[in-house]
XYZ file of C-alpha atoms in Angstrom:
714
model
C 0.163 -0.037 0.128
C 1.990 2.893 -0.974
C 0.874 6.416 -0.697
C 0.506 9.573 -2.237
C 0.526 13.247 -0.635
C -0.936 16.284 -2.226
C 1.184 19.884 -1.596
C 0.985 20.321 1.774
C -0.223 23.624 3.442
C 1.490 23.317 6.265
C 5.149 21.951 7.229
C 6.143 21.005 10.395
C 10.115 20.337 9.009
C 9.593 16.556 7.908
C 5.675 16.044 9.475
C 3.978 17.466 7.170
C -0.184 18.804 8.080
C -3.112 20.229 5.931
C -5.851 22.745 7.304
C -9.151 21.270 6.962
C -11.303 22.881 3.718
C -14.991 22.076 5.059
C -17.075 21.541 8.463
C -16.507 17.825 9.525
C -13.267 17.396 7.191
C -10.340 15.312 7.793
C -6.844 17.182 9.638
C -4.155 14.431 7.574
C -0.774 15.222 9.254
C 1.982 12.902 6.741
C 5.391 11.695 8.693
C 8.485 12.179 5.335
C 11.781 11.488 7.142
C 13.576 9.475 4.337
C 14.114 6.565 3.956
C 11.952 4.901 6.950
C 10.677 8.278 8.848
C 12.352 6.956 12.235
C 11.328 9.539 15.090
C 13.160 11.854 15.024
C 13.332 15.170 17.229
C 12.447 17.337 14.305
C 9.769 14.424 13.483
C 8.256 14.265 16.940
C 7.810 18.324 17.443
C 6.424 17.817 14.079
C 3.340 15.473 15.210
C 3.348 17.583 18.804
C 2.536 20.728 16.464
C 0.211 18.894 13.833
C -1.879 17.327 16.934
C -1.946 21.193 18.792
C -3.229 22.106 15.317
C -5.320 19.419 14.431
C -7.317 20.877 17.883
C -7.551 24.079 17.132
C -8.529 23.789 13.694
C -12.463 24.098 14.123
C -13.751 22.399 10.979
C -11.725 18.933 11.285
C -13.495 16.229 13.554
C -11.218 13.312 12.822
C -7.360 13.599 12.871
C -5.491 10.614 10.019
C -1.280 10.011 10.921
C -0.090 8.721 7.797
C 3.507 7.356 6.417
C 4.665 9.249 3.567
C 6.922 6.950 1.391
C 7.264 3.094 1.918
C 6.413 2.803 5.628
C 4.289 4.085 8.344
C 7.429 4.266 11.359
C 9.992 2.229 11.218
C 11.186 3.126 14.801
C 13.609 5.161 16.552
C 16.193 7.555 14.729
C 19.134 5.399 14.802
C 21.605 8.219 14.685
C 20.195 9.693 17.984
C 21.452 6.363 19.895
C 23.965 7.729 22.482
C 23.703 11.397 21.849
C 21.639 13.469 24.804
C 17.648 13.412 24.081
C 16.469 16.191 22.558
C 12.756 17.348 23.399
C 9.441 16.439 23.123
C 10.298 12.454 24.272
C 8.585 10.009 22.668
C 6.496 9.101 25.468
C 5.048 12.587 25.951
C 4.124 12.803 21.948
C 2.431 9.099 22.131
C 0.044 10.991 25.796
C -0.808 13.690 23.134
C -1.968 11.889 20.474
C -3.727 9.995 23.028
C -5.079 12.481 24.480
C -6.766 14.683 21.406
C -10.169 15.190 21.538
C -10.443 13.675 18.253
C -10.534 10.819 16.896
C -7.214 10.371 15.199
C -6.793 6.601 13.306
C -3.197 5.659 11.962
C -3.285 4.069 8.697
C -0.228 2.116 8.751
C 2.037 0.720 5.509
C 4.998 -1.104 5.020
C 6.960 -0.947 8.612
C 5.452 -0.620 12.133
C 8.220 -0.473 15.110
C 9.411 0.117 17.970
C 8.315 3.510 18.766
C 6.342 3.182 15.208
C 3.821 0.443 16.557
C 4.182 3.152 20.221
C 2.969 5.462 17.865
C 0.052 3.562 16.826
C -1.029 2.705 19.569
C -1.434 5.731 20.896
C -3.851 6.538 17.705
C -7.237 5.622 18.708
C -8.391 4.002 15.574
C -4.993 2.020 13.106
C -6.055 0.382 9.675
C -3.228 -1.477 8.330
C -2.835 -2.740 4.587
C -1.575 -6.428 4.269
C 1.608 -5.790 3.458
C 2.601 -4.385 6.807
C 4.606 -5.271 9.344
C 4.087 -4.337 13.301
C 5.910 -5.209 15.970
C 8.271 -3.913 19.029
C 11.694 -4.939 17.931
C 13.353 -3.301 21.232
C 14.779 -6.320 23.716
C 17.325 -6.779 20.933
C 18.705 -3.992 21.456
C 18.608 -4.393 24.872
C 15.594 -2.341 25.490
C 11.515 -2.505 26.417
C 9.329 -0.315 24.395
C 9.574 2.361 26.024
C 7.432 4.725 25.011
C 4.025 3.477 25.985
C 4.228 -0.263 24.939
C 4.144 -2.101 27.405
C 0.989 -0.321 29.533
C -0.800 -0.155 26.064
C -0.617 -2.796 24.459
C -1.349 -5.688 27.142
C -4.150 -2.932 27.981
C -5.172 -3.333 24.163
C -4.165 -7.337 23.347
C -3.782 -8.878 26.746
C -0.349 -10.150 28.763
C 0.238 -12.910 26.530
C 0.809 -11.722 23.284
C 1.895 -7.958 24.367
C 4.184 -10.533 25.698
C 5.316 -12.372 22.857
C 5.495 -9.897 20.413
C 7.926 -7.618 22.569
C 9.887 -10.994 24.421
C 10.298 -12.228 20.976
C 10.852 -9.284 18.832
C 9.236 -10.376 15.729
C 6.860 -8.737 13.613
C 3.214 -9.082 12.798
C 1.413 -9.940 10.351
C -1.438 -7.296 9.637
C -3.482 -10.307 9.219
C -2.018 -11.198 12.884
C -2.347 -8.140 14.221
C -6.130 -7.898 13.065
C -6.760 -11.342 14.737
C -5.176 -10.112 17.800
C -6.983 -6.197 18.051
C -3.597 -4.546 17.693
C -5.413 -3.297 13.758
C -9.088 -2.456 13.953
C -9.129 -2.747 10.015
C -7.171 -4.527 7.100
C -7.084 -2.560 3.782
C -5.827 -2.899 0.539
C -2.756 -2.661 -1.462
C -3.732 0.516 -2.586
C -2.986 4.280 -1.259
C -2.836 3.592 2.228
C -3.873 8.354 3.574
C -6.740 7.889 1.019
C -7.886 4.610 2.467
C -6.688 6.452 5.721
C -9.342 9.600 4.752
C -11.690 6.960 4.052
C -11.956 5.291 7.340
C -12.067 8.662 9.252
C -15.017 10.001 7.333
C -16.747 6.123 8.774
C -15.591 7.531 11.906
C -17.176 10.904 11.550
C -20.441 9.992 9.808
C -20.956 7.241 12.896
C -20.530 9.857 15.126
C -17.446 7.474 16.563
C -16.403 9.036 19.384
C -12.150 9.370 21.056
C -11.043 4.946 21.893
C -8.256 5.415 24.308
C -5.726 2.627 24.172
C -5.136 3.193 27.944
C -8.791 2.310 28.747
C -8.900 -0.819 26.659
C -10.523 -3.387 28.795
C -8.144 -6.723 28.087
C -6.706 -6.777 31.191
C -10.315 -7.640 32.076
C -9.634 -10.829 33.652
C -7.392 -10.932 36.679
C -6.391 -14.168 36.845
C -5.649 -15.558 32.797
C -3.360 -12.208 32.540
C -1.577 -13.082 36.098
C -1.243 -16.897 34.768
C 0.155 -15.931 31.670
C 2.784 -13.672 32.961
C 3.354 -16.310 35.666
C 3.862 -18.780 32.870
C 6.287 -15.897 30.174
C 8.549 -15.367 33.672
C 9.493 -19.148 34.544
C 10.011 -19.386 30.433
C 12.250 -16.509 30.346
C 13.930 -17.559 33.152
C 14.931 -20.752 31.352
C 16.511 -19.557 27.870
C 17.133 -15.653 27.823
C 20.677 -16.870 29.633
C 21.226 -13.932 31.807
C 19.560 -11.606 28.888
C 18.083 -8.668 31.156
C 15.874 -6.665 29.269
C 13.147 -9.251 29.084
C 12.795 -9.723 32.900
C 12.241 -5.485 32.414
C 9.940 -6.153 29.978
C 8.189 -8.920 32.052
C 7.973 -6.542 34.982
C 6.847 -3.427 33.028
C 3.918 -5.364 32.219
C 3.246 -6.222 35.751
C 3.120 -3.098 35.556
C -0.133 -2.364 33.433
C -1.237 -5.137 35.168
C -1.743 -3.728 38.894
C -1.266 -0.195 38.327
C -3.002 2.691 36.756
C -1.935 3.750 33.406
C -0.097 7.051 34.709
C 2.211 4.532 37.980
C 2.614 2.069 34.710
C 4.287 4.555 32.735
C 6.334 5.696 35.396
C 7.440 2.499 36.057
C 8.247 1.268 32.361
C 10.325 4.646 32.016
C 12.491 3.709 35.211
C 12.994 0.027 34.181
C 13.395 1.423 30.221
C 16.014 3.456 32.128
C 18.085 1.373 33.783
C 17.925 -1.034 30.734
C 19.802 2.088 28.498
C 22.358 1.881 31.159
C 23.212 -1.885 31.076
C 26.687 -3.528 29.574
C 24.345 -5.470 27.283
C 22.572 -3.159 26.253
C 25.869 -1.044 24.844
C 26.338 -5.198 23.569
C 23.336 -5.437 21.122
C 22.998 -2.091 20.190
C 27.199 -2.606 18.640
C 25.689 -5.695 17.020
C 23.389 -3.885 15.664
C 25.417 -1.834 14.213
C 27.909 -3.950 12.870
C 25.336 -6.288 10.547
C 25.083 -3.178 9.185
C 28.574 -2.038 8.709
C 30.022 -5.250 7.655
C 27.796 -4.737 3.839
C 30.329 -1.990 3.689
C 33.444 -4.136 1.602
C 36.091 -2.012 0.032
C 34.485 -4.580 -3.457
C 31.231 -4.045 -3.194
C 31.475 0.597 -3.323
C 33.828 0.316 -5.831
C 31.710 -2.487 -8.451
C 28.293 -3.849 -9.169
C 27.570 -7.760 -8.794
C 26.545 -9.483 -11.762
C 23.504 -11.350 -12.512
C 22.286 -14.027 -10.283
C 19.204 -15.090 -11.839
C 20.825 -19.553 -11.674
C 22.629 -21.661 -9.390
C 24.309 -24.814 -9.535
C 25.663 -26.694 -6.724
C 29.109 -29.558 -7.065
C 27.891 -31.714 -3.873
C 24.738 -33.432 -2.139
C 26.531 -34.257 0.901
C 24.451 -32.111 3.962
C 26.100 -28.946 3.268
C 25.552 -28.969 -0.410
C 22.047 -30.340 0.367
C 21.371 -27.220 2.910
C 23.100 -24.650 0.305
C 20.201 -25.563 -2.398
C 17.987 -25.278 -0.450
C 18.770 -21.844 1.191
C 19.317 -20.399 -3.007
C 15.777 -22.686 -4.087
C 14.011 -20.473 -0.770
C 15.847 -17.037 -2.548
C 13.679 -18.099 -5.209
C 16.574 -19.457 -7.601
C 16.582 -22.567 -9.838
C 19.342 -24.413 -8.669
C 21.061 -27.575 -10.704
C 22.885 -29.878 -8.656
C 26.467 -32.730 -9.901
C 27.025 -35.846 -8.866
C 29.200 -38.301 -9.457
C 26.409 -40.555 -9.782
C 22.717 -41.527 -9.837
C 23.145 -43.222 -7.028
C 24.337 -40.107 -5.017
C 21.977 -37.847 -7.026
C 19.338 -39.642 -5.813
C 20.365 -39.471 -2.019
C 21.559 -35.398 -3.337
C 17.416 -34.850 -3.874
C 16.154 -36.588 -1.017
C 18.778 -34.602 1.781
C 17.504 -31.947 -0.069
C 13.199 -32.583 0.025
C 14.267 -34.268 3.812
C 14.858 -30.286 4.049
C 11.171 -29.167 3.196
C 9.321 -32.789 4.494
C 10.311 -31.066 8.238
C 8.638 -28.011 7.259
C 6.088 -29.634 5.963
C 5.737 -32.374 9.517
C 5.874 -29.252 11.112
C 3.046 -26.968 9.475
C 4.920 -24.239 7.931
C 4.871 -25.344 4.453
C 2.330 -27.347 2.090
C 3.007 -30.539 0.004
C 2.268 -27.816 -3.130
C 4.330 -24.944 -1.784
C 6.806 -27.799 -1.600
C 6.186 -28.950 -4.669
C 6.306 -25.572 -6.207
C 9.650 -25.338 -4.590
C 10.672 -28.425 -6.413
C 10.406 -27.986 -9.929
C 13.492 -25.799 -9.749
C 15.847 -27.930 -8.528
C 17.445 -30.266 -11.165
C 20.442 -32.523 -11.107
C 22.321 -34.443 -13.619
C 25.864 -36.294 -13.406
C 27.343 -34.578 -16.034
C 28.939 -30.362 -15.171
C 27.584 -29.882 -18.988
C 24.728 -29.086 -16.810
C 26.365 -26.748 -15.356
C 26.613 -24.204 -18.877
C 24.399 -21.593 -18.200
C 24.421 -20.566 -14.243
C 25.684 -17.728 -13.008
C 26.781 -19.091 -10.042
C 28.944 -22.495 -8.934
C 29.288 -23.259 -5.490
C 31.332 -26.656 -4.727
C 30.686 -28.733 -1.719
C 33.059 -31.178 -2.570
C 34.937 -33.198 -0.061
C 37.911 -30.925 1.531
C 40.633 -32.030 -0.023
C 42.742 -30.149 -2.388
C 43.475 -33.077 -5.163
C 39.067 -33.059 -5.314
C 38.911 -29.113 -5.736
C 40.932 -28.595 -8.010
C 39.649 -31.165 -10.156
C 36.101 -29.716 -9.504
C 37.874 -26.477 -10.610
C 39.483 -28.014 -14.032
C 35.702 -28.973 -14.757
C 33.934 -25.312 -14.383
C 36.567 -24.130 -16.249
C 35.893 -26.247 -19.504
C 31.678 -25.829 -19.072
C 31.146 -22.821 -16.598
C 30.009 -19.394 -19.827
C 32.103 -16.322 -19.925
C 31.282 -14.536 -16.094
C 30.303 -17.014 -14.138
C 30.812 -16.579 -10.522
C 32.915 -20.289 -9.203
C 32.842 -20.678 -5.586
C 34.561 -23.000 -3.678
C 32.616 -23.550 -0.156
C 36.377 -24.868 1.490
C 36.784 -24.057 5.485
C 40.424 -23.798 4.968
C 42.283 -24.975 1.522
C 44.136 -21.937 0.220
C 41.828 -20.469 -2.670
C 44.760 -19.260 -4.327
C 46.112 -22.561 -5.191
C 42.087 -23.241 -6.563
C 42.122 -19.777 -8.112
C 45.340 -20.036 -9.431
C 45.002 -23.910 -11.227
C 42.140 -22.444 -13.656
C 42.503 -19.946 -16.828
C 40.290 -17.978 -15.278
C 40.791 -16.538 -11.725
C 39.027 -13.752 -11.338
C 36.170 -15.729 -11.067
C 37.014 -17.757 -8.630
C 36.253 -15.891 -4.450
C 35.041 -18.409 -1.488
C 31.684 -19.090 0.239
C 31.971 -20.345 3.322
C 28.322 -21.543 4.249
C 28.292 -22.793 8.536
C 26.285 -25.920 8.606
C 22.813 -26.387 8.393
C 23.664 -23.819 5.288
C 19.645 -22.909 5.112
C 19.505 -22.165 8.819
C 22.552 -20.652 9.454
C 23.160 -17.098 9.021
C 26.870 -16.001 8.486
C 28.660 -16.479 5.238
C 31.901 -15.633 4.618
C 33.521 -14.240 1.728
C 36.134 -14.996 0.877
C 38.701 -12.685 -1.310
C 42.405 -14.428 -3.407
C 44.822 -12.250 -4.391
C 43.291 -12.751 -8.258
C 39.574 -12.678 -7.969
C 37.920 -9.637 -9.340
C 36.018 -6.971 -7.040
C 32.651 -7.740 -8.715
C 32.704 -11.301 -8.152
C 33.170 -10.192 -4.326
C 30.516 -7.616 -4.784
C 28.320 -10.713 -6.147
C 28.895 -12.777 -2.775
C 27.398 -10.047 -1.422
C 24.312 -9.774 -3.589
C 24.309 -13.923 -2.313
C 24.253 -13.549 0.681
C 21.360 -10.695 0.421
C 19.817 -12.345 -1.319
C 19.784 -15.905 0.987
C 19.069 -13.577 4.265
C 22.545 -14.415 5.288
C 24.950 -11.914 7.394
C 27.956 -11.826 4.747
C 31.539 -10.790 5.930
C 34.325 -9.878 3.895
C 38.059 -12.756 4.953
C 41.063 -12.841 3.049
C 42.965 -16.198 2.385
C 44.389 -18.070 5.355
C 43.233 -21.406 6.970
C 40.219 -20.609 8.482
C 40.017 -17.801 7.910
C 38.680 -16.137 10.359
C 36.050 -17.724 12.118
C 38.128 -21.111 12.077
C 41.559 -19.803 12.795
C 39.882 -18.150 16.199
C 38.223 -21.390 16.294
C 41.460 -23.422 16.480
C 43.260 -21.005 18.737
C 40.165 -20.835 21.462
C 39.883 -24.648 21.393
C 43.476 -25.380 21.559
C 43.012 -23.659 25.093
C 40.440 -25.681 26.096
C 42.604 -28.370 25.264
C 45.359 -27.271 27.359
C 42.639 -26.878 30.581
C 40.941 -29.858 29.805
C 44.832 -31.791 30.170
C 45.256 -29.088 32.589
C 43.045 -30.717 35.121
C 39.162 -28.903 34.250
C 36.902 -31.437 32.614
C 35.035 -30.739 29.120
C 31.690 -31.152 30.959
C 33.201 -28.026 33.760
C 34.619 -26.460 30.303
C 31.759 -26.333 28.439
C 29.095 -25.670 31.547
C 31.342 -21.889 31.836
C 30.524 -21.531 28.602
C 27.269 -22.236 27.678
C 26.616 -20.050 31.407
C 28.837 -17.089 30.118
C 25.889 -17.473 26.975
C 27.004 -19.721 24.682
C 24.106 -21.806 22.907
C 26.992 -24.997 23.778
C 30.371 -25.056 24.665
C 33.530 -26.249 22.481
C 33.397 -29.802 23.107
C 29.196 -30.277 22.476
C 29.978 -28.461 19.138
C 32.706 -31.050 18.079
C 30.281 -33.559 18.748
C 27.690 -32.043 17.104
C 29.749 -31.386 14.394
C 31.587 -34.668 14.272
C 35.335 -35.440 15.722
C 36.272 -36.931 12.797
C 36.072 -33.291 10.616
C 38.759 -32.107 13.151
C 40.763 -35.417 13.540
C 41.757 -35.331 9.555
C 42.133 -31.112 9.537
C 45.111 -31.738 12.537
C 46.380 -34.577 10.414
C 47.396 -32.880 7.989
C 48.498 -30.604 9.456
C 50.463 -33.132 11.852
C 54.143 -32.266 9.096
C 53.740 -28.412 9.473
C 52.710 -28.168 13.632
C 55.935 -26.823 15.624
C 57.662 -29.860 17.725
C 58.407 -27.331 20.743
C 54.196 -26.354 20.935
C 52.300 -28.624 23.430
C 49.958 -30.852 21.374
C 46.699 -32.181 23.430
C 46.537 -36.010 21.922
C 42.602 -35.687 23.878
C 41.144 -35.970 20.798
C 43.230 -38.697 18.919
C 42.756 -40.813 21.198
C 38.548 -40.077 20.988
C 38.570 -39.910 17.732
C 40.890 -43.273 17.115
C 37.861 -45.450 18.248
C 35.503 -44.606 15.844
C 33.685 -41.795 18.823
C 33.443 -38.867 15.974
C 29.878 -38.056 18.336
C 26.338 -37.829 17.885
C 26.568 -39.422 14.691
C 28.474 -42.236 16.598
C 26.434 -41.971 19.668
C 29.135 -40.860 21.235
C 32.408 -38.164 21.635
C 32.794 -36.620 24.549
C 29.542 -37.146 25.485
C 26.992 -40.330 25.353
C 24.198 -39.865 22.790
C 21.885 -42.933 23.920
C 19.988 -44.188 21.587
C 20.386 -41.079 19.079
C 19.769 -38.327 21.461
C 20.440 -34.969 21.210
C 21.482 -33.928 24.896
C 24.563 -35.904 25.659
C 25.561 -36.904 28.928
C 29.020 -37.744 30.455
C 31.052 -39.987 29.408
C 33.569 -41.975 32.393
C 35.182 -43.558 29.258
C 36.212 -40.453 28.045
C 38.001 -38.784 32.096
C 39.211 -42.725 31.880
C 41.188 -41.345 28.140
C 41.894 -37.547 29.475
C 43.183 -38.598 32.937
C 45.713 -41.023 31.423
C 47.000 -38.456 28.962
C 47.762 -35.971 32.060
C 49.949 -39.047 33.055
C 51.249 -39.470 29.907
C 51.841 -36.572 29.300
C 53.310 -36.035 32.472
C 50.743 -33.560 34.274
C 49.457 -33.457 37.306
C 45.601 -31.916 37.567
C 44.280 -28.456 39.019
C 41.170 -27.598 39.717
C 39.553 -24.471 38.178
C 37.189 -21.870 38.405
C 34.711 -21.481 35.604
C 35.915 -17.016 35.626
C 39.470 -18.809 35.116
C 38.205 -21.175 32.328
C 37.147 -17.933 30.846
C 39.586 -15.599 30.797
C 41.756 -18.139 29.260
C 39.067 -19.019 26.681
C 38.373 -15.386 26.083
C 41.675 -14.825 26.027
C 42.913 -16.219 23.322
C 39.589 -16.017 21.385
C 40.685 -12.182 21.664
C 44.729 -12.363 21.096
C 43.887 -14.473 17.379
C 41.393 -12.085 16.481
C 43.567 -9.435 17.266
C 45.737 -10.872 14.640
C 43.243 -11.637 12.286
C 42.404 -7.679 12.456
C 46.307 -7.633 11.779
C 46.964 -9.533 9.026
C 44.271 -8.223 6.967
C 42.013 -11.649 7.163
C 39.316 -9.520 8.862
C 39.515 -5.770 7.389
C 38.065 -4.564 11.305
C 38.054 -6.100 14.897
C 33.475 -5.833 13.858
C 34.308 -7.522 11.039
C 35.207 -10.519 13.471
C 32.539 -9.789 16.078
C 30.123 -10.722 13.339
C 31.656 -14.007 12.497
C 31.511 -14.827 15.679
C 27.569 -13.967 16.852
C 26.654 -14.954 13.355
C 28.643 -18.817 13.449
C 29.523 -19.830 16.132
C 27.507 -19.013 18.690
C 29.044 -15.393 20.887
C 26.856 -13.866 22.866
C 24.801 -10.832 21.159
C 24.483 -8.877 24.704
C 28.443 -9.273 24.783
C 28.594 -7.657 21.464
C 31.517 -10.651 20.064
C 35.019 -11.005 21.254
C 36.606 -7.584 20.092
C 34.042 -5.313 21.623
C 33.887 -7.941 24.738
C 37.734 -6.487 25.333
C 37.214 -3.722 24.516
C 34.425 -4.289 28.065
C 36.412 -6.146 29.874
C 39.998 -3.595 29.102
C 42.670 -4.210 26.884
C 45.123 -4.011 29.923
C 43.060 -6.872 31.232
C 43.278 -9.039 28.669
C 46.742 -8.252 28.234
C 48.160 -9.168 31.383
C 46.024 -12.261 31.823
C 48.033 -13.027 28.188
C 51.243 -12.088 29.643
C 50.638 -14.037 32.591
C 49.750 -16.914 30.944
C 53.040 -16.442 29.095
C 54.245 -17.711 32.069
C 53.229 -21.281 31.754
C 53.774 -21.614 28.273
C 55.082 -19.098 26.368
C 54.837 -20.117 22.375
C 50.686 -20.713 22.964
C 50.137 -17.559 24.627
C 51.944 -14.792 22.003
C 50.343 -11.493 22.703
C 49.278 -10.338 19.477
C 52.073 -7.154 18.606
C 48.208 -5.364 18.021
C 46.927 -5.616 20.922
C 50.134 -4.692 22.327
C 50.119 -1.228 20.199
C 46.061 -0.364 20.763
C 47.404 -0.906 25.102
C 50.149 1.099 24.218
C 48.641 4.073 23.022
C 46.100 3.438 25.059
C 43.186 3.161 22.172
C 40.989 0.507 21.976
C 39.444 -2.205 19.566
C 36.529 0.328 18.279
C 39.175 2.851 17.267
C 39.616 0.478 14.279
C 35.700 0.430 13.274
C 35.374 3.676 11.187
C 34.728 1.694 7.646
C 36.826 1.762 5.210
């Protein structure tokens, strides 16, 4: 539902309003603050001026608030984050709208999110286009809806649905919003302004009175409201893993249930300011901005992406099938290549298995699956890739195998096709040099399961064309992935750093901490899983193959813990073999500690001549994080990552790093780089080879700077 705006006769900055032309007319207020009509100070002032003008307009019988362009109001103005607030505050603006003596209609199209929805809730009536998105996503920034959202939404739609919106941060579509009572009418996708005026005129004709949301009666059943509140409190305590704002949201909604509106608003403001002061908010805001900043790579500024209408995948295993699903979900036709008909059938089955799972969960219809699979084709001949725009290989992690695949790409793919490898560790420069068109070769490192995991490392070899890199970023956008630009090295950004902090975990395990102690400490820090659980999930054989590949080049003086090798030698590769570090009886997804693994660790300690000692949770995390931060600094120093924030985004989206801590480099700034460096130097007294301070970390500490100082866009 687009909007058209006639020439306004009065303007207050980005808010324009048209005085009524005849008695009984609608006073139209239009917010025009591109690109998303964010609620900056000029918009807030303009809305106050508009409502005052509407009150004074003797011809006006109703007021319409509408957004110009593609949105109603998409939320707060992120340019004001961290700055001194300028009056009027949004709660004051919302109260001004709600207190208007004339009926106020909000005509919603596009996004009405955060403060945008709070403005709409302050109106007396709401109409929305079918494609509108409504939500209160402040929890994602460590905040709560601070302009009456926690007080008005429960009064309008009830505690349970209001808490669901606020605690999940999700967007509700217009049909759901109508069924919840969040809006009063579903419009069409025609002109929002015209439909809003027509709705307001109906209300005028029916002499419909002002209807203030704060007086709505959805909290009448106190017993049901209280039960919903307590259920949410119990669920949140289990799921939120130490997050601050979700419990504050529940506390604020409890105020809506137990306090008069004005007192509830005062409580909401108090709790909102507590969230503002929380270090978690700083981490979440950093994550929010970093996710946008990673899109700014040199190549995305200097070059335009190539065409991306069709794709090929080589390899139908878990990874290849996951990439195929991601591309199919983005609407692309996909051609899968496998070495024989049996493997091709298995690849197709792996793709279908994902969609069958969605059908089972009622998240897809069989007809929708059939429509998607109509875009999937398979072949045992590389010739089927002759016309695809991009091809990704997801075959066995072996240089000889990869080069053979790329030789086929070189032979059959059209000129200008993007040739991508999904390798996790191998040298992409070597792969590119093996064919006649190295300028077309790029790394696209997906994370498993590739149709679900958000991170996509775009690995940039020396000879690649800028437009190929830009195409990688464009593909990420199509697939709804978060792209991070990475340089070529063993493991790129994420797996290179993972290898180091995983070694730190292995050292602690051999020195006396059990894998179960370490996993528990990492989970309590905010990760969904610990490193040994992750190893079991991914499959221990993958790491084992990498260790064997690198054995010849390993520093003989460097410490090497052999526990993982002993476990793999027994054929215990994790969940897929029903045991790894943990036991997984009868295919269980959650592992149980294994006494035999502890016996292996004890035997390895004896072999290595180590007397075990106890580790506190705090000691475990100090070492774990110091190793991660130190290698992160090396990755930035060597330009494998452009900026510290690229490391942060990699770990937030690919490795389960707790979002409220902002990423490892942001966390280092929070702790203080001098403290991190002092820890590393202390640990180096035990093992100077492993604990070698990054020159970048040393330099930053010497000049009193932090990682954030390196985050300006290239």
